[in-house]
PDB file of C-alpha atoms in Angstrom:
ATOM      1  CA  MET A1478       8.986   1.420  13.392  1.00  0.00           C
ATOM      2  CA  ARG A1479       8.754   5.470  15.010  1.00  0.00           C
ATOM      3  CA  ILE A1480       5.179   5.558  16.875  1.00  0.00           C
ATOM      4  CA  LEU A1481       4.076   8.913  17.725  1.00  0.00           C
ATOM      5  CA  HIS A1482       1.332   9.142  21.469  1.00  0.00           C
ATOM      6  CA  VAL A1483      -0.589  11.721  21.629  1.00  0.00           C
ATOM      7  CA  TYR A1484      -2.927  12.278  23.996  1.00  0.00           C
ATOM      8  CA  ARG A1485      -4.366  15.200  26.278  1.00  0.00           C
ATOM      9  CA  GLN A1486      -1.987  16.989  29.278  1.00  0.00           C
ATOM     10  CA  ASP A1487      -5.556  16.646  31.577  1.00  0.00           C
ATOM     11  CA  ASN A1488      -5.553  12.799  31.871  1.00  0.00           C
ATOM     12  CA  PRO A1489      -2.691  11.680  33.845  1.00  0.00           C
ATOM     13  CA  ARG A1490      -4.218   8.226  33.909  1.00  0.00           C
ATOM     14  CA  LEU A1491      -3.902   7.938  30.429  1.00  0.00           C
ATOM     15  CA  ALA A1492      -0.817   9.649  30.273  1.00  0.00           C
ATOM     16  CA  GLU A1493       0.415   6.552  32.793  1.00  0.00           C
ATOM     17  CA  TYR A1494      -1.060   3.871  30.148  1.00  0.00           C
ATOM     18  CA  VAL A1495       0.654   5.105  27.466  1.00  0.00           C
ATOM     19  CA  SER A1496       4.040   5.370  29.520  1.00  0.00           C
ATOM     20  CA  LEU A1497       3.564   1.698  30.737  1.00  0.00           C
ATOM     21  CA  LEU A1498       2.405   1.018  27.109  1.00  0.00           C
ATOM     22  CA  SER A1499       5.596   2.136  25.365  1.00  0.00           C
ATOM     23  CA  GLN A1500       7.988   0.513  27.493  1.00  0.00           C
ATOM     24  CA  ALA A1501       6.680  -3.317  27.511  1.00  0.00           C
ATOM     25  CA  MET A1502       6.907  -2.390  23.057  1.00  0.00           C
ATOM     26  CA  PRO A1503       9.201  -4.735  20.988  1.00  0.00           C
ATOM     27  CA  ALA A1504      12.845  -3.097  20.475  1.00  0.00           C
ATOM     28  CA  ASP A1505      11.980  -2.347  16.982  1.00  0.00           C
ATOM     29  CA  VAL A1506       9.307   0.101  17.926  1.00  0.00           C
ATOM     30  CA  GLU A1507      10.725   4.147  18.530  1.00  0.00           C
ATOM     31  CA  CYS A1508       8.065   5.806  20.660  1.00  0.00           C
ATOM     32  CA  ALA A1509       7.592   9.365  21.247  1.00  0.00           C
ATOM     33  CA  PHE A1510       5.074  11.574  22.671  1.00  0.00           C
ATOM     34  CA  ALA A1511       3.323  14.584  22.662  1.00  0.00           C
ATOM     35  CA  ASP A1512       0.520  16.200  24.889  1.00  0.00           C
ATOM     36  CA  ASN A1513       0.509  19.716  23.492  1.00  0.00           C
ATOM     37  CA  ALA A1514      -0.165  21.249  19.929  1.00  0.00           C
ATOM     38  CA  SER A1515       3.480  22.630  19.698  1.00  0.00           C
ATOM     39  CA  ASP A1516       5.161  19.579  20.853  1.00  0.00           C
ATOM     40  CA  VAL A1517       2.675  17.395  18.170  1.00  0.00           C
ATOM     41  CA  ARG A1518       3.647  20.031  15.776  1.00  0.00           C
ATOM     42  CA  LEU A1519       7.596  19.368  16.835  1.00  0.00           C
ATOM     43  CA  ALA A1520       7.344  15.686  16.924  1.00  0.00           C
ATOM     44  CA  ILE A1521       5.962  15.631  13.113  1.00  0.00           C
ATOM     45  CA  LYS A1522       8.761  17.098  11.683  1.00  0.00           C
ATOM     46  CA  GLU A1523      11.477  16.053  13.556  1.00  0.00           C
ATOM     47  CA  PHE A1524      10.500  12.541  14.645  1.00  0.00           C
ATOM     48  CA  ARG A1525       8.484  11.898  11.443  1.00  0.00           C
ATOM     49  CA  PRO A1526       6.856   9.325  12.629  1.00  0.00           C
ATOM     50  CA  ASP A1527       5.717   5.958  10.879  1.00  0.00           C
ATOM     51  CA  ILE A1528       1.977   6.192  13.139  1.00  0.00           C
ATOM     52  CA  ILE A1529       0.389   8.579  14.959  1.00  0.00           C
ATOM     53  CA  HIS A1530      -1.320   6.948  17.723  1.00  0.00           C
ATOM     54  CA  GLN A1531      -4.111   9.293  19.250  1.00  0.00           C
ATOM     55  CA  HIS A1532      -5.092   7.869  22.811  1.00  0.00           C
ATOM     56  CA  GLY A1533      -8.851   9.737  23.510  1.00  0.00           C
ATOM     57  CA  GLN A1534     -10.043  13.130  22.239  1.00  0.00           C
ATOM     58  CA  THR A1535      -7.657  15.495  20.983  1.00  0.00           C
ATOM     59  CA  ASN A1536      -8.228  18.858  19.206  1.00  0.00           C
ATOM     60  CA  TYR A1537      -4.530  18.683  17.816  1.00  0.00           C
ATOM     61  CA  SER A1538      -3.644  18.504  13.808  1.00  0.00           C
ATOM     62  CA  LEU A1539      -2.605  14.962  13.177  1.00  0.00           C
ATOM     63  CA  LEU A1540      -0.952  15.168   9.691  1.00  0.00           C
ATOM     64  CA  GLY A1541       2.101  13.690   7.575  1.00  0.00           C
ATOM     65  CA  ALA A1542       1.641   9.896   9.140  1.00  0.00           C
ATOM     66  CA  ARG A1543      -1.057   6.994   9.194  1.00  0.00           C
ATOM     67  CA  LEU A1544      -3.168   7.435  12.145  1.00  0.00           C
ATOM     68  CA  ILE A1545      -4.807   5.189  14.816  1.00  0.00           C
ATOM     69  CA  VAL A1546      -6.880   5.992  17.567  1.00  0.00           C
ATOM     70  CA  SER A1547      -7.794   4.706  20.996  1.00  0.00           C
ATOM     71  CA  PRO A1548     -11.068   6.132  22.088  1.00  0.00           C
ATOM     72  CA  HIS A1549     -10.821   4.854  25.954  1.00  0.00           C
ATOM     73  CA  GLY A1550     -13.749   5.800  26.335  1.00  0.00           C
ATOM     74  CA  GLU A1551     -14.188   9.091  24.683  1.00  0.00           C
ATOM     75  CA  THR A1552     -15.840  10.370  21.848  1.00  0.00           C
ATOM     76  CA  THR A1553     -13.487  10.562  19.035  1.00  0.00           C
ATOM     77  CA  ASP A1554     -13.476  11.648  14.930  1.00  0.00           C
ATOM     78  CA  ASN A1555     -12.100   8.177  13.124  1.00  0.00           C
ATOM     79  CA  THR A1556     -12.971   9.168   9.955  1.00  0.00           C
ATOM     80  CA  LYS A1557      -9.045   9.612   8.971  1.00  0.00           C
ATOM     81  CA  ALA A1558      -8.295   6.795  11.054  1.00  0.00           C
ATOM     82  CA  TYR A1559      -6.453   3.317   9.415  1.00  0.00           C
ATOM     83  CA  VAL A1560      -7.952   1.790  12.791  1.00  0.00           C
ATOM     84  CA  VAL A1561     -10.000   2.127  16.413  1.00  0.00           C
ATOM     85  CA  ILE A1562      -8.095   0.226  18.764  1.00  0.00           C
ATOM     86  CA  ALA A1563     -11.005  -0.823  21.644  1.00  0.00           C
ATOM     87  CA  ARG A1564     -10.421  -0.984  25.526  1.00  0.00           C
ATOM     88  CA  SER A1565     -14.016  -3.615  25.447  1.00  0.00           C
ATOM     89  CA  PRO A1566     -15.972  -5.617  23.746  1.00  0.00           C
ATOM     90  CA  TYR A1567     -19.093  -2.356  23.910  1.00  0.00           C
ATOM     91  CA  GLU A1568     -16.849   0.127  22.675  1.00  0.00           C
ATOM     92  CA  LEU A1569     -15.612  -2.074  19.914  1.00  0.00           C
ATOM     93  CA  ALA A1570     -19.418  -2.487  18.987  1.00  0.00           C
ATOM     94  CA  SER A1571     -20.335   1.083  19.248  1.00  0.00           C
ATOM     95  CA  CYS A1572     -17.419   2.665  16.762  1.00  0.00           C
ATOM     96  CA  ASN A1573     -18.808   2.587  13.654  1.00  0.00           C
ATOM     97  CA  LEU A1574     -15.350   2.437  11.743  1.00  0.00           C
ATOM     98  CA  GLU A1575     -15.085  -0.735   9.313  1.00  0.00           C
ATOM     99  CA  ARG A1576     -11.154  -1.070  10.443  1.00  0.00           C
ATOM    100  CA  LYS A1577     -11.320  -1.928  14.110  1.00  0.00           C
ATOM    101  CA  GLU A1578      -9.368  -4.400  16.629  1.00  0.00           C
ATOM    102  CA  LEU A1579      -9.889  -5.091  20.518  1.00  0.00           C
ATOM    103  CA  VAL A1580      -6.763  -4.628  22.794  1.00  0.00           C
ATOM    104  CA  ARG A1581      -7.838  -4.664  26.279  1.00  0.00           C
ATOM    105  CA  ASN A1582      -6.252  -1.764  28.845  1.00  0.00           C
ATOM    106  CA  PRO A1583      -4.272  -3.584  31.864  1.00  0.00           C
ATOM    107  CA  LEU A1584      -4.809  -0.606  34.199  1.00  0.00           C
ATOM    108  CA  ILE A1585      -8.646  -1.791  33.968  1.00  0.00           C
ATOM    109  CA  THR A1586      -8.521  -5.649  33.901  1.00  0.00           C
ATOM    110  CA  LYS A1587      -6.276  -8.339  35.042  1.00  0.00           C
ATOM    111  CA  THR A1588      -6.606 -10.458  31.919  1.00  0.00           C
ATOM    112  CA  ILE A1589      -3.844  -8.474  30.140  1.00  0.00           C
ATOM    113  CA  THR A1590      -0.548  -7.833  31.079  1.00  0.00           C
ATOM    114  CA  PHE A1591       1.221  -4.655  29.384  1.00  0.00           C
ATOM    115  CA  GLU A1592       3.490  -6.650  27.368  1.00  0.00           C
ATOM    116  CA  GLU A1593       0.469  -8.495  25.797  1.00  0.00           C
ATOM    117  CA  ALA A1594      -1.352  -5.535  24.934  1.00  0.00           C
ATOM    118  CA  ALA A1595       2.060  -4.276  23.283  1.00  0.00           C
ATOM    119  CA  ALA A1596       2.484  -7.619  21.736  1.00  0.00           C
ATOM    120  CA  ASP A1597      -0.794  -7.327  20.297  1.00  0.00           C
ATOM    121  CA  ILE A1598      -0.743  -3.599  19.261  1.00  0.00           C
ATOM    122  CA  ARG A1599       2.468  -4.140  17.560  1.00  0.00           C
ATOM    123  CA  ILE A1600       0.723  -6.736  15.142  1.00  0.00           C
ATOM    124  CA  VAL A1601      -1.919  -3.793  14.685  1.00  0.00           C
ATOM    125  CA  TYR A1602       1.111  -1.205  13.218  1.00  0.00           C
ATOM    126  CA  GLN A1603       2.355  -3.533  11.523  1.00  0.00           C
ATOM    127  CA  ARG A1604      -0.795  -4.095   9.635  1.00  0.00           C
ATOM    128  CA  VAL A1605      -1.117  -0.120   9.546  1.00  0.00           C
ATOM    129  CA  MET A1606       2.322  -0.312   7.702  1.00  0.00           C
ATOM    130  CA  ASP A1607       1.299  -3.726   5.567  1.00  0.00           C
ATOM    131  CA  SER A1608      -1.466  -1.420   3.930  1.00  0.00           C
ATOM    132  CA  HIS A1609      -1.037   0.540   0.629  1.00  0.00           C
ATOM    133  CA  PRO A1610       2.316  -0.170   0.321  1.00  0.00           C
ATOM    134  CA  LEU A1611       2.464   1.805  -2.905  1.00  0.00           C
ATOM    135  CA  GLU A1612       2.019   4.956  -1.048  1.00  0.00           C
ATOM    136  CA  LEU A1613       5.177   3.868   0.985  1.00  0.00           C
ATOM    137  CA  MET A1614       7.363   2.744  -1.839  1.00  0.00           C
ATOM    138  CA  ASP A1615      10.368   5.610  -2.694  1.00  0.00           C
ATOM    139  CA  THR A1616      10.741   6.419  -6.069  1.00  0.00           C
ATOM    140  CA  LYS A1617      14.063   3.788  -6.342  1.00  0.00           C
ATOM    141  CA  THR A1618      11.153   0.967  -5.385  1.00  0.00           C
ATOM    142  CA  ARG A1619       8.685   1.789  -7.340  1.00  0.00           C
ATOM    143  CA  HIS A1620      11.300   1.818 -10.954  1.00  0.00           C
ATOM    144  CA  LEU A1621      12.728  -1.531  -9.173  1.00  0.00           C
ATOM    145  CA  LEU A1622       9.033  -2.533  -9.547  1.00  0.00           C
ATOM    146  CA  ALA A1623       8.323  -2.022 -12.861  1.00  0.00           C
ATOM    147  CA  ILE A1624      11.606  -3.601 -13.949  1.00  0.00           C
ATOM    148  CA  LEU A1625      10.811  -6.616 -12.504  1.00  0.00           C
ATOM    149  CA  LEU A1626       7.467  -6.324 -14.239  1.00  0.00           C
ATOM    150  CA  LYS A1627       9.478  -6.149 -17.465  1.00  0.00           C
ATOM    151  CA  ALA A1628      12.217  -8.778 -16.942  1.00  0.00           C
ATOM    152  CA  GLY A1629       9.242 -11.184 -15.615  1.00  0.00           C
ATOM    153  CA  LEU A1630       7.290 -10.585 -18.132  1.00  0.00           C
ATOM    154  CA  LEU A1631       9.877 -11.558 -21.055  1.00  0.00           C
ATOM    155  CA  GLY A1632      11.878 -13.806 -19.269  1.00  0.00           C
ATOM    156  CA  ASP A1633      15.118 -12.402 -20.162  1.00  0.00           C
ATOM    157  CA  LYS A1634      17.486 -10.029 -18.440  1.00  0.00           C
ATOM    158  CA  GLY A1635      18.576  -8.879 -21.739  1.00  0.00           C
ATOM    159  CA  TRP A1636      15.653  -6.152 -21.837  1.00  0.00           C
ATOM    160  CA  VAL A1637      16.185  -4.501 -19.418  1.00  0.00           C
ATOM    161  CA  ASN A1638      18.926  -2.135 -19.927  1.00  0.00           C
ATOM    162  CA  GLY A1639      21.512  -0.861 -17.750  1.00  0.00           C
ATOM    163  CA  GLN A1640      21.654  -1.132 -13.941  1.00  0.00           C
ATOM    164  CA  TRP A1641      18.381  -1.873 -11.897  1.00  0.00           C
ATOM    165  CA  PRO A1642      18.391  -0.184  -8.617  1.00  0.00           C
ATOM    166  CA  MET A1643      19.402  -1.569  -4.727  1.00  0.00           C
ATOM    167  CA  VAL A1644      16.819  -0.989  -2.229  1.00  0.00           C
ATOM    168  CA  ASP A1645      16.922  -2.439   1.520  1.00  0.00           C
ATOM    169  CA  ASP A1646      14.727  -4.926   2.917  1.00  0.00           C
ATOM    170  CA  SER A1647      11.882  -2.852   3.989  1.00  0.00           C
ATOM    171  CA  GLN A1648      11.438  -1.079   0.887  1.00  0.00           C
ATOM    172  CA  PHE A1649      11.378  -4.841  -1.049  1.00  0.00           C
ATOM    173  CA  ARG A1650       9.052  -5.875   1.371  1.00  0.00           C
ATOM    174  CA  LEU A1651       6.747  -3.556   0.672  1.00  0.00           C
ATOM    175  CA  LEU A1652       7.258  -4.044  -3.299  1.00  0.00           C
ATOM    176  CA  LEU A1653       6.354  -7.709  -2.340  1.00  0.00           C
ATOM    177  CA  ILE A1654       3.838  -6.762  -0.344  1.00  0.00           C
ATOM    178  CA  TYR A1655       2.077  -4.474  -3.597  1.00  0.00           C
ATOM    179  CA  ALA A1656       3.164  -7.166  -6.131  1.00  0.00           C
ATOM    180  CA  SER A1657       0.743  -9.931  -4.140  1.00  0.00           C
ATOM    181  CA  LEU A1658      -2.111  -7.473  -3.233  1.00  0.00           C
ATOM    182  CA  GLU A1659      -2.574  -6.467  -7.243  1.00  0.00           C
ATOM    183  CA  GLY A1660      -1.972 -10.025  -8.303  1.00  0.00           C
ATOM    184  CA  VAL A1661       1.307  -9.849 -10.157  1.00  0.00           C
ATOM    185  CA  LEU A1662       3.696 -11.690  -7.315  1.00  0.00           C
ATOM    186  CA  ASP A1663       3.987 -14.470  -9.616  1.00  0.00           C
ATOM    187  CA  ILE A1664       5.461 -11.561 -12.488  1.00  0.00           C
ATOM    188  CA  VAL A1665       7.875 -10.163  -9.672  1.00  0.00           C
ATOM    189  CA  GLU A1666       9.231 -14.120  -8.771  1.00  0.00           C
ATOM    190  CA  ARG A1667      10.101 -14.479 -12.137  1.00  0.00           C
ATOM    191  CA  GLY A1668      11.349 -10.901 -12.679  1.00  0.00           C
ATOM    192  CA  ILE A1669      13.568 -11.700  -9.414  1.00  0.00           C
ATOM    193  CA  LYS A1670      14.808 -14.886 -10.595  1.00  0.00           C
ATOM    194  CA  VAL A1671      15.442 -13.551 -14.382  1.00  0.00           C
ATOM    195  CA  LEU A1672      18.148 -10.753 -12.561  1.00  0.00           C
ATOM    196  CA  GLY A1673      19.181 -13.040  -9.900  1.00  0.00           C
ATOM    197  CA  LEU A1674      18.305 -10.160  -7.634  1.00  0.00           C
ATOM    198  CA  THR A1675      19.016 -11.086  -4.444  1.00  0.00           C
ATOM    199  CA  ASP A1676      20.322 -15.337  -2.796  1.00  0.00           C
ATOM    200  CA  ALA A1677      17.051 -17.418  -3.264  1.00  0.00           C
ATOM    201  CA  GLU A1678      17.248 -18.083   1.023  1.00  0.00           C
ATOM    202  CA  ALA A1679      16.499 -14.584   1.024  1.00  0.00           C
ATOM    203  CA  ASN A1680      13.876 -14.214  -1.181  1.00  0.00           C
ATOM    204  CA  SER A1681      12.149 -17.114   0.097  1.00  0.00           C
ATOM    205  CA  SER A1682      12.216 -15.848   3.510  1.00  0.00           C
ATOM    206  CA  LEU A1683      10.267 -12.375   2.815  1.00  0.00           C
ATOM    207  CA  LEU A1684       8.212 -13.884   0.136  1.00  0.00           C
ATOM    208  CA  SER A1685       7.465 -16.613   3.122  1.00  0.00           C
ATOM    209  CA  VAL A1686       6.554 -13.306   4.929  1.00  0.00           C
ATOM    210  CA  VAL A1687       4.457 -12.079   2.463  1.00  0.00           C
ATOM    211  CA  SER A1688       2.195 -14.702   1.901  1.00  0.00           C
ATOM    212  CA  SER A1689       1.140 -14.932   5.944  1.00  0.00           C
ATOM    213  CA  LEU A1690       0.201 -10.723   6.115  1.00  0.00           C
ATOM    214  CA  ILE A1691      -3.060  -9.269   7.002  1.00  0.00           C
ATOM    215  CA  SER A1692      -3.343  -5.548   5.291  1.00  0.00           C
ATOM    216  CA  TYR A1693      -5.889  -3.367   6.139  1.00  0.00           C
ATOM    217  CA  LEU A1694      -7.871  -3.314   2.315  1.00  0.00           C
ATOM    218  CA  PRO A1695     -10.943  -0.869   1.385  1.00  0.00           C
ATOM    219  CA  GLN A1696     -14.227  -1.689   1.017  1.00  0.00           C
ATOM    220  CA  GLY A1697     -15.176  -4.084  -1.740  1.00  0.00           C
ATOM    221  CA  TYR A1698     -11.555  -4.894  -2.213  1.00  0.00           C
ATOM    222  CA  LYS A1699     -11.409  -8.417  -4.597  1.00  0.00           C
ATOM    223  CA  THR A1700      -8.210 -10.461  -5.327  1.00  0.00           C
ATOM    224  CA  PRO A1701      -7.267  -9.862  -8.519  1.00  0.00           C
ATOM    225  CA  GLU A1702      -8.270 -12.556 -10.932  1.00  0.00           C
ATOM    226  CA  PRO A1703      -6.745 -12.768 -14.755  1.00  0.00           C
ATOM    227  CA  LEU A1704      -8.723 -12.530 -17.701  1.00  0.00           C
ATOM    228  CA  ASP A1705      -7.154 -15.795 -19.082  1.00  0.00           C
ATOM    229  CA  GLY A1706      -7.096 -16.071 -22.983  1.00  0.00           C
ATOM    230  CA  ALA A1707      -8.527 -11.949 -23.210  1.00  0.00           C
ATOM    231  CA  THR A1708      -7.401 -10.207 -26.193  1.00  0.00           C
ATOM    232  CA  ILE A1709      -6.871  -6.394 -26.422  1.00  0.00           C
ATOM    233  CA  PRO A1710     -10.254  -4.917 -27.105  1.00  0.00           C
ATOM    234  CA  GLU A1711     -11.671  -7.600 -24.652  1.00  0.00           C
ATOM    235  CA  LEU A1712      -8.806  -5.841 -21.708  1.00  0.00           C
ATOM    236  CA  LEU A1713      -9.548  -2.598 -22.696  1.00  0.00           C
ATOM    237  CA  ARG A1714     -13.749  -3.233 -22.138  1.00  0.00           C
ATOM    238  CA  ASP A1715     -12.738  -4.529 -18.729  1.00  0.00           C
ATOM    239  CA  ILE A1716     -10.433  -1.762 -17.651  1.00  0.00           C
ATOM    240  CA  ASP A1717     -12.886   0.881 -18.796  1.00  0.00           C
ATOM    241  CA  ALA A1718     -16.105  -0.759 -17.050  1.00  0.00           C
ATOM    242  CA  LYS A1719     -13.979  -1.913 -13.576  1.00  0.00           C
ATOM    243  CA  GLY A1720     -10.989   0.420 -13.508  1.00  0.00           C
ATOM    244  CA  ILE A1721      -6.964   0.185 -13.893  1.00  0.00           C
ATOM    245  CA  THR A1722      -5.257  -2.004 -12.097  1.00  0.00           C
ATOM    246  CA  LEU A1723      -1.811  -3.282 -12.285  1.00  0.00           C
ATOM    247  CA  LEU A1724      -2.525  -6.566 -13.093  1.00  0.00           C
ATOM    248  CA  ARG A1725      -4.631  -5.583 -16.538  1.00  0.00           C
ATOM    249  CA  LEU A1726      -1.439  -3.958 -17.202  1.00  0.00           C
ATOM    250  CA  THR A1727       0.672  -6.615 -17.446  1.00  0.00           C
ATOM    251  CA  GLU A1728      -1.948  -9.053 -19.391  1.00  0.00           C
ATOM    252  CA  LEU A1729      -2.183  -5.753 -21.942  1.00  0.00           C
ATOM    253  CA  THR A1730       1.549  -5.465 -22.174  1.00  0.00           C
ATOM    254  CA  ARG A1731       1.854  -9.314 -22.473  1.00  0.00           C
ATOM    255  CA  LEU A1732      -0.089  -8.945 -25.626  1.00  0.00           C
ATOM    256  CA  LEU A1733       1.287  -5.872 -27.124  1.00  0.00           C
ATOM    257  CA  TYR A1734       4.707  -8.023 -26.974  1.00  0.00           C
ATOM    258  CA  ASP A1735       3.090 -11.015 -28.721  1.00  0.00           C
ATOM    259  CA  ASP A1736       5.425 -11.568 -31.598  1.00  0.00           C
ATOM    260  CA  SER A1737       2.188 -12.475 -33.466  1.00  0.00           C
ATOM    261  CA  LEU A1738       0.437  -9.575 -33.160  1.00  0.00           C
ATOM    262  CA  ASP A1739      -0.967  -7.567 -36.432  1.00  0.00           C
ATOM    263  CA  GLU A1740      -1.135  -4.108 -35.653  1.00  0.00           C
ATOM    264  CA  ALA A1741      -3.362  -2.513 -38.712  1.00  0.00           C
ATOM    265  CA  PHE A1742      -5.896  -5.449 -37.663  1.00  0.00           C
ATOM    266  CA  LEU A1743      -5.609  -4.775 -34.065  1.00  0.00           C
ATOM    267  CA  MET A1744      -6.264  -0.797 -34.659  1.00  0.00           C
ATOM    268  CA  GLU A1745      -8.777  -1.695 -36.797  1.00  0.00           C
ATOM    269  CA  GLN A1746     -10.824  -3.322 -34.447  1.00  0.00           C
ATOM    270  CA  ILE A1747      -9.879  -0.340 -31.746  1.00  0.00           C
ATOM    271  CA  ASP A1748     -11.241   2.503 -34.080  1.00  0.00           C
ATOM    272  CA  ALA A1749     -14.324   0.394 -34.812  1.00  0.00           C
ATOM    273  CA  MET A1750     -14.847   0.484 -31.050  1.00  0.00           C
ATOM    274  CA  ASN A1751     -13.362   4.232 -30.971  1.00  0.00           C
ATOM    275  CA  ALA A1752     -10.877   3.157 -28.555  1.00  0.00           C
ATOM    276  CA  ARG A1753      -7.862   4.747 -29.564  1.00  0.00           C
ATOM    277  CA  PRO A1754      -8.057   7.781 -27.387  1.00  0.00           C
ATOM    278  CA  GLN A1755      -8.288   4.869 -24.280  1.00  0.00           C
ATOM    279  CA  LEU A1756      -5.416   2.547 -26.006  1.00  0.00           C
ATOM    280  CA  GLN A1757      -3.310   6.445 -26.580  1.00  0.00           C
ATOM    281  CA  LEU A1758      -3.543   6.580 -22.866  1.00  0.00           C
ATOM    282  CA  LEU A1759      -2.825   3.120 -21.685  1.00  0.00           C
ATOM    283  CA  LEU A1760       0.193   3.096 -23.793  1.00  0.00           C
ATOM    284  CA  GLN A1761       1.675   6.188 -21.998  1.00  0.00           C
ATOM    285  CA  ILE A1762       0.721   4.266 -18.242  1.00  0.00           C
ATOM    286  CA  LEU A1763       2.886   1.440 -19.666  1.00  0.00           C
ATOM    287  CA  SER A1764       5.571   2.711 -20.505  1.00  0.00           C
ATOM    288  CA  GLU A1765       5.763   4.009 -16.689  1.00  0.00           C
ATOM    289  CA  GLN A1766       4.568   0.972 -15.083  1.00  0.00           C
ATOM    290  CA  THR A1767       5.980  -1.711 -17.617  1.00  0.00           C
ATOM    291  CA  LEU A1768       8.736  -0.330 -19.102  1.00  0.00           C
ATOM    292  CA  LEU A1769       6.668  -0.980 -22.609  1.00  0.00           C
ATOM    293  CA  THR A1770       8.706   1.156 -25.265  1.00  0.00           C
ATOM    294  CA  GLU A1771       7.587   2.636 -28.393  1.00  0.00           C
ATOM    295  CA  GLY A1772       8.783  -0.422 -30.804  1.00  0.00           C
ATOM    296  CA  PHE A1773       5.712  -2.230 -29.014  1.00  0.00           C
ATOM    297  CA  MET A1774       3.000   0.208 -29.291  1.00  0.00           C
ATOM    298  CA  PRO A1775       0.461   0.182 -32.139  1.00  0.00           C
ATOM    299  CA  CYS A1776       0.103   3.328 -31.956  1.00  0.00           C
ATOM    300  CA  GLN A1777       1.439   6.776 -30.380  1.00  0.00           C
ATOM    301  CA  PRO A1778       0.993   7.129 -26.468  1.00  0.00           C
ATOM    302  CA  LEU A1779      -0.573  10.248 -24.879  1.00  0.00           C
ATOM    303  CA  ASP A1780      -0.041  12.143 -21.915  1.00  0.00           C
ATOM    304  CA  ASN A1781      -2.745  15.013 -20.751  1.00  0.00           C
ATOM    305  CA  SER A1782      -5.266  15.261 -17.340  1.00  0.00           C
ATOM    306  CA  PHE A1783      -6.865  12.171 -18.392  1.00  0.00           C
ATOM    307  CA  THR A1784      -3.639  10.249 -18.254  1.00  0.00           C
ATOM    308  CA  GLU A1785      -3.010  11.802 -14.834  1.00  0.00           C
ATOM    309  CA  ASN A1786      -6.686  10.267 -13.738  1.00  0.00           C
ATOM    310  CA  LEU A1787      -5.280   6.849 -14.416  1.00  0.00           C
ATOM    311  CA  ARG A1788      -2.172   7.068 -12.561  1.00  0.00           C
ATOM    312  CA  GLN A1789      -4.192   8.355  -9.446  1.00  0.00           C
ATOM    313  CA  GLN A1790      -6.303   5.154 -10.179  1.00  0.00           C
ATOM    314  CA  ILE A1791      -3.441   3.111  -9.766  1.00  0.00           C
ATOM    315  CA  GLU A1792      -2.286   5.596  -6.858  1.00  0.00           C
ATOM    316  CA  ASN A1793      -5.579   5.354  -4.672  1.00  0.00           C
ATOM    317  CA  HIS A1794      -6.299   1.291  -5.473  1.00  0.00           C
ATOM    318  CA  LEU A1795      -5.587  -0.094  -2.126  1.00  0.00           C
ATOM    319  CA  ARG A1796      -5.665   3.313  -0.255  1.00  0.00           C
ATOM    320  CA  VAL A1797      -8.072   2.669   2.923  1.00  0.00           C
ATOM    321  CA  VAL A1798      -8.764   5.930   3.982  1.00  0.00           C
TER     322      VAL A1798
END
């Protein structure tokens, strides 16, 4: 995990805090430092931080990583921060951001050591990295997710053509976190077993980590729940009313694979609802997210600006800032 600490040159006390904090960090946290605009730009380009930790008030352009702000008693712009780390209960209460944590400053209180503060902040770093995991998943991992969903839904690796990509543990962990937050972890688990993707012990270890994770989530986030017994028209109404989610897409896929589906009668229902365009858009999304093939599509998929809007809804579903 790469952390870029950013602070101003004119605050030696803050520079001391940042230095001592970074020295106390666990070995898996790599730190870099920038105290002027040119160093910030260079570090973002060359160090490629996972997180930028801003200390106090700065005027630098902090783009390219997830932002954490520690005000240290100064007025700061928290609007783009994943989380604010306050140094006192008063600072915590005065912060208007919903996502905020209290970690006391060892330079101004003896109630905490730098080792304890570093451990607490390391937990915050991990929470930030476990938030909105889709944004951090690479193309191979996203494709593996689609394969696992298809294998999990159909229960037979014969439906998955060719080879599936292998990803490292960090990417696989993001995949499992995303599946958990989107309510499809049970399908992904079945897909893992169907494909024999990794050994059972490794899977169990990763799944136990995922089961205990805590992520920062969008305001109003609710744990996805299945619509048991819903028909395709009912799923379309639910998506139209509440928005598209990966769980609803898997439920729609499962129904489209049902051998008893009467496609002619379904399309009569869909046309009576004036929902053919909606279904066509969703079929295109299903071809991407769950690898649904045209042989199981009751009408032609549609890819246009409205389809792109649906993709963006999926992309932003867990975005917190």
